[in-house]
Amino acid sequence: MKHASVSEVRDEINSALEQVIAGWQGPRVLVDAMRYSLMAGGKRFRPILVVSASQVVGGGGIDPVPAACAVEMVHTYSLIHDDLPAMDDDDYRRGKPTCHLVFGECLAVLSGDALLTDAFTLIVRSYSSRPELASSLVRELSTAAGSSGMVAGQVLDTDPGAREAEGADLERVHHLKTGALLRACVRMGALIGGASERDVARMDRYGMLLGLAFQVVDDCLDATGDLATLGKDPGSDREAGKVTYVDIMGVDGARDYARSLIDDALDELKDYGERAVALRWLARRVVERTC
Ligand code: GRG
């Protein structure tokens, strides 16, 4: 699937996810809950990043799609858990009632657990002929998602006491909560594509800048968007009393900051010519997006 357009990659990810789901053998109600959230219509930004980063460094002949699907499964788990009453208590996600409203809290917790766990099974099975690559991909994804990555960010974001005790500023919280997974996407794609250490380092910096810009724009959308365009309730940050980039810089200032982060991210791609077309497009989408 080298050099396919972004929408072709999205279609390929969606069909691959359907195939993954077809292989699930758990209780029907669990599979239904997992499928409901996974196929609810996300942008597939993270899996597209994995595939696009693999193309930048040559592609290497190894299929990035299973790793891309695994990242989307981890992302979907985090959204299901984030929406629970114990966390953000949200009613809508991806334009549909949240998983716990449809299936109940117990199944929502468990379907998130299963998506997270099955993501690693998918990687290990799909790359079994390349055990070193499989191990590197598991390390990248587990580190990004775990107690020193996304979960750490979620704790700092939801617990002001923990944030204060750790001396964590807003930027640190977002690097962990949103940036770590986006960074892992491009690092995983680069590893699948057979990247040199220098390329991985460039992808890492691109991912870090993109992740921060993504969150800054998310704060703007939370302050200015509506349910119809966002697919989730806006204003949840304000309701939860969270400090956002909009509080610090205003909407225009936050948008300017996001643009400057994206300019820096694009700089990291300047040596890759045509092979980085998709990564450049994705970076621009981060600041242009409305949902
Ligand atoms: C529960 C461990 C745990 C972590 C939750 C993802 C997350 C961490 C919280 C979601 C809340 C939020 C608004 C985070 C900021 C940015 C973000 C991750 C938005 C959702 O991702 P999109 O916009 O969503 O890519 P789609 O639905 O398109 O996949």
Short mmCIF file of N, CA and C and ligand atoms in Angstrom, two decimals, residues 37-38 40-47 72 74-84 87-88 90 93-95 116 145-146 149-155 157-158 174 176-179 181-182 211 214-219 221-222 230-232 236-237 242 289 291, ligand 1:
data_model
loop_
_atom_site.label_atom_id
_atom_site.label_comp_id
_atom_site.label_asym_id
_atom_site.label_seq_id
_atom_site.Cartn_x
_atom_site.Cartn_y
_atom_site.Cartn_z
N SER A 37 -17.36 0.86 19.78
CA SER A 37 -16.49 2.03 19.94
C SER A 37 -15.40 2.09 18.87
N LEU A 38 -14.86 0.93 18.52
CA LEU A 38 -13.76 0.92 17.54
C LEU A 38 -14.23 1.38 16.16
N ALA A 40 -16.85 3.36 15.50
CA ALA A 40 -17.83 4.46 15.63
C ALA A 40 -17.50 5.66 14.75
N GLY A 41 -16.41 5.58 13.97
CA GLY A 41 -16.15 6.67 13.01
C GLY A 41 -15.07 7.65 13.42
N GLY A 42 -14.01 7.18 14.04
CA GLY A 42 -12.88 8.05 14.37
C GLY A 42 -12.14 8.50 13.12
N LYS A 43 -11.34 9.53 13.25
CA LYS A 43 -10.60 10.08 12.11
C LYS A 43 -9.48 9.14 11.64
N ARG A 44 -9.08 8.22 12.50
CA ARG A 44 -7.97 7.28 12.20
C ARG A 44 -6.65 8.02 12.02
N PHE A 45 -6.53 9.13 12.74
CA PHE A 45 -5.32 9.96 12.62
C PHE A 45 -4.07 9.18 13.01
N ARG A 46 -4.15 8.42 14.11
CA ARG A 46 -2.96 7.71 14.60
C ARG A 46 -2.53 6.58 13.67
N PRO A 47 -3.47 5.70 13.23
CA PRO A 47 -3.01 4.66 12.30
C PRO A 47 -2.49 5.23 10.98
N GLU A 72 -4.77 2.09 17.02
CA GLU A 72 -6.16 2.57 17.08
C GLU A 72 -6.94 1.86 18.18
N VAL A 74 -5.63 0.80 21.03
CA VAL A 74 -5.21 1.42 22.30
C VAL A 74 -5.87 2.80 22.45
N HIS A 75 -5.89 3.55 21.38
CA HIS A 75 -6.52 4.88 21.42
C HIS A 75 -8.01 4.76 21.79
N THR A 76 -8.70 3.79 21.17
CA THR A 76 -10.14 3.63 21.43
C THR A 76 -10.38 3.22 22.89
N TYR A 77 -9.53 2.34 23.40
CA TYR A 77 -9.66 1.99 24.84
C TYR A 77 -9.56 3.25 25.69
N SER A 78 -8.60 4.13 25.36
CA SER A 78 -8.39 5.31 26.21
C SER A 78 -9.62 6.23 26.15
N LEU A 79 -10.25 6.30 24.98
CA LEU A 79 -11.45 7.15 24.86
C LEU A 79 -12.61 6.57 25.67
N ILE A 80 -12.79 5.22 25.59
CA ILE A 80 -13.88 4.59 26.36
C ILE A 80 -13.69 4.86 27.85
N HIS A 81 -12.48 4.67 28.35
CA HIS A 81 -12.24 4.86 29.78
C HIS A 81 -12.32 6.35 30.15
N ASP A 82 -11.81 7.22 29.27
CA ASP A 82 -11.86 8.66 29.55
C ASP A 82 -13.30 9.16 29.69
N ASP A 83 -14.22 8.52 28.97
CA ASP A 83 -15.63 8.97 28.99
C ASP A 83 -16.41 8.46 30.20
N LEU A 84 -15.86 7.52 30.95
CA LEU A 84 -16.58 6.91 32.08
C LEU A 84 -16.96 7.95 33.15
N MET A 87 -14.27 9.35 35.25
CA MET A 87 -13.32 10.30 34.64
C MET A 87 -14.10 11.50 34.11
N ASP A 88 -14.27 11.62 32.79
CA ASP A 88 -14.92 12.84 32.26
C ASP A 88 -16.44 12.79 32.26
N ASP A 90 -18.68 11.62 30.03
CA ASP A 90 -19.22 12.19 28.79
C ASP A 90 -20.32 11.32 28.20
N ARG A 93 -19.43 10.47 22.03
CA ARG A 93 -18.07 10.27 21.52
C ARG A 93 -18.21 9.83 20.08
N ARG A 94 -17.46 10.42 19.20
CA ARG A 94 -17.49 10.07 17.78
C ARG A 94 -18.94 10.16 17.25
N GLY A 95 -19.67 11.14 17.82
CA GLY A 95 -21.03 11.40 17.34
C GLY A 95 -22.07 10.40 17.82
N LEU A 116 -7.16 -2.86 24.80
CA LEU A 116 -5.76 -2.59 25.15
C LEU A 116 -4.93 -3.88 25.07
N ALA A 145 1.75 4.16 26.14
CA ALA A 145 0.40 4.08 26.72
C ALA A 145 0.41 3.97 28.24
N GLY A 146 1.51 3.54 28.81
CA GLY A 146 1.51 3.12 30.20
C GLY A 146 1.76 4.19 31.24
N GLY A 149 3.56 7.27 30.35
CA GLY A 149 3.07 7.92 29.13
C GLY A 149 1.64 8.39 29.31
N MET A 150 0.73 7.84 28.49
CA MET A 150 -0.65 8.35 28.44
C MET A 150 -1.37 8.24 29.79
N VAL A 151 -1.19 7.10 30.48
CA VAL A 151 -1.89 6.97 31.78
C VAL A 151 -1.35 8.00 32.77
N ALA A 152 -0.02 8.22 32.75
CA ALA A 152 0.55 9.25 33.63
C ALA A 152 -0.09 10.61 33.32
N GLY A 153 -0.21 10.93 32.03
CA GLY A 153 -0.81 12.20 31.62
C GLY A 153 -2.25 12.32 32.10
N GLN A 154 -2.97 11.20 32.02
CA GLN A 154 -4.38 11.22 32.45
C GLN A 154 -4.47 11.46 33.96
N VAL A 155 -3.57 10.84 34.72
CA VAL A 155 -3.56 11.05 36.18
C VAL A 155 -3.28 12.52 36.49
N ASP A 157 -3.74 15.03 34.58
CA ASP A 157 -4.81 15.88 34.06
C ASP A 157 -6.04 15.85 34.95
N THR A 158 -6.29 14.69 35.58
CA THR A 158 -7.52 14.56 36.36
C THR A 158 -7.32 14.82 37.85
N HIS A 174 0.26 17.43 28.63
CA HIS A 174 -0.18 17.11 27.27
C HIS A 174 0.84 16.28 26.50
N LEU A 176 2.42 13.97 27.74
CA LEU A 176 2.15 12.60 28.20
C LEU A 176 0.79 12.11 27.72
N LYS A 177 -0.23 12.89 27.94
CA LYS A 177 -1.60 12.42 27.68
C LYS A 177 -1.88 12.22 26.19
N THR A 178 -1.46 13.15 25.38
CA THR A 178 -1.77 13.08 23.95
C THR A 178 -0.52 12.81 23.11
N GLY A 179 0.58 13.48 23.48
CA GLY A 179 1.79 13.43 22.65
C GLY A 179 2.46 12.07 22.62
N LEU A 181 1.42 9.02 22.62
CA LEU A 181 0.88 8.04 21.66
C LEU A 181 1.14 8.48 20.21
N LEU A 182 0.98 9.78 19.95
CA LEU A 182 1.24 10.27 18.58
C LEU A 182 2.71 10.08 18.22
N GLY A 211 1.99 16.32 18.44
CA GLY A 211 1.17 15.96 19.60
C GLY A 211 0.78 17.19 20.40
N PHE A 214 -1.71 19.22 18.42
CA PHE A 214 -3.00 18.53 18.42
C PHE A 214 -3.79 18.90 19.67
N GLN A 215 -3.10 18.91 20.80
CA GLN A 215 -3.77 19.20 22.07
C GLN A 215 -4.17 20.67 22.17
N VAL A 216 -3.28 21.56 21.67
CA VAL A 216 -3.61 23.00 21.71
C VAL A 216 -4.87 23.24 20.89
N VAL A 217 -4.95 22.61 19.71
CA VAL A 217 -6.14 22.76 18.86
C VAL A 217 -7.35 22.13 19.55
N ASP A 218 -7.14 21.00 20.22
CA ASP A 218 -8.23 20.37 20.96
C ASP A 218 -8.82 21.33 21.99
N ASP A 219 -7.95 22.07 22.67
CA ASP A 219 -8.42 23.06 23.65
C ASP A 219 -9.25 24.14 22.95
N LEU A 221 -10.96 23.79 20.14
CA LEU A 221 -12.24 23.20 19.71
C LEU A 221 -13.17 23.01 20.91
N ASP A 222 -12.59 22.63 22.05
CA ASP A 222 -13.41 22.44 23.25
C ASP A 222 -14.07 23.76 23.66
N LEU A 230 -18.19 18.39 16.57
CA LEU A 230 -17.14 17.68 17.32
C LEU A 230 -17.48 16.20 17.53
N GLY A 231 -18.76 15.86 17.56
CA GLY A 231 -19.15 14.48 17.86
C GLY A 231 -19.06 14.16 19.34
N LYS A 232 -18.75 15.17 20.15
CA LYS A 232 -18.72 15.01 21.62
C LYS A 232 -19.11 16.35 22.22
N SER A 236 -16.20 20.57 28.09
CA SER A 236 -15.99 19.65 29.22
C SER A 236 -14.77 20.07 30.05
N ASP A 237 -13.75 20.66 29.38
CA ASP A 237 -12.57 21.11 30.13
C ASP A 237 -12.95 22.19 31.13
N LYS A 242 -10.51 22.59 34.35
CA LYS A 242 -9.13 22.41 33.87
C LYS A 242 -8.60 23.69 33.23
N ARG A 289 -8.21 21.33 11.45
CA ARG A 289 -9.35 20.45 11.75
C ARG A 289 -10.44 21.18 12.53
N CYS A 291 -12.89 19.01 13.99
CA CYS A 291 -13.44 17.98 14.88
C CYS A 291 -12.32 17.05 15.34
C1 GRG B 1 -8.11 6.82 30.05
C2 GRG B 1 -5.66 6.17 30.22
C3 GRG B 1 -6.69 7.07 29.69
C4 GRG B 1 -6.31 8.09 28.90
C5 GRG B 1 -7.22 9.00 28.23
C6 GRG B 1 -7.23 10.05 25.03
C7 GRG B 1 -7.35 10.57 26.40
C8 GRG B 1 -6.45 10.02 27.46
C9 GRG B 1 -8.30 11.43 26.73
C10 GRG B 1 -9.32 11.91 25.74
C11 GRG B 1 -9.65 13.30 26.07
C12 GRG B 1 -9.06 14.25 25.13
C13 GRG B 1 -9.99 15.24 24.57
C14 GRG B 1 -7.77 14.22 24.84
C15 GRG B 1 -7.08 15.17 23.97
C16 GRG B 1 -6.92 14.85 22.52
C17 GRG B 1 -7.49 13.60 22.08
C18 GRG B 1 -6.75 12.39 22.40
C19 GRG B 1 -8.60 13.64 21.35
C20 GRG B 1 -9.26 12.46 20.78
O1 GRG B 1 -8.58 12.00 19.64
P1 GRG B 1 -9.10 12.23 18.17
O2 GRG B 1 -9.52 13.66 17.98
O3 GRG B 1 -10.40 11.31 18.18
O4 GRG B 1 -8.07 11.71 17.21
P2 GRG B 1 -10.99 10.31 17.06
O5 GRG B 1 -12.37 9.99 17.58
O6 GRG B 1 -11.03 10.99 15.72
O7 GRG B 1 -10.10 9.11 17.05
#
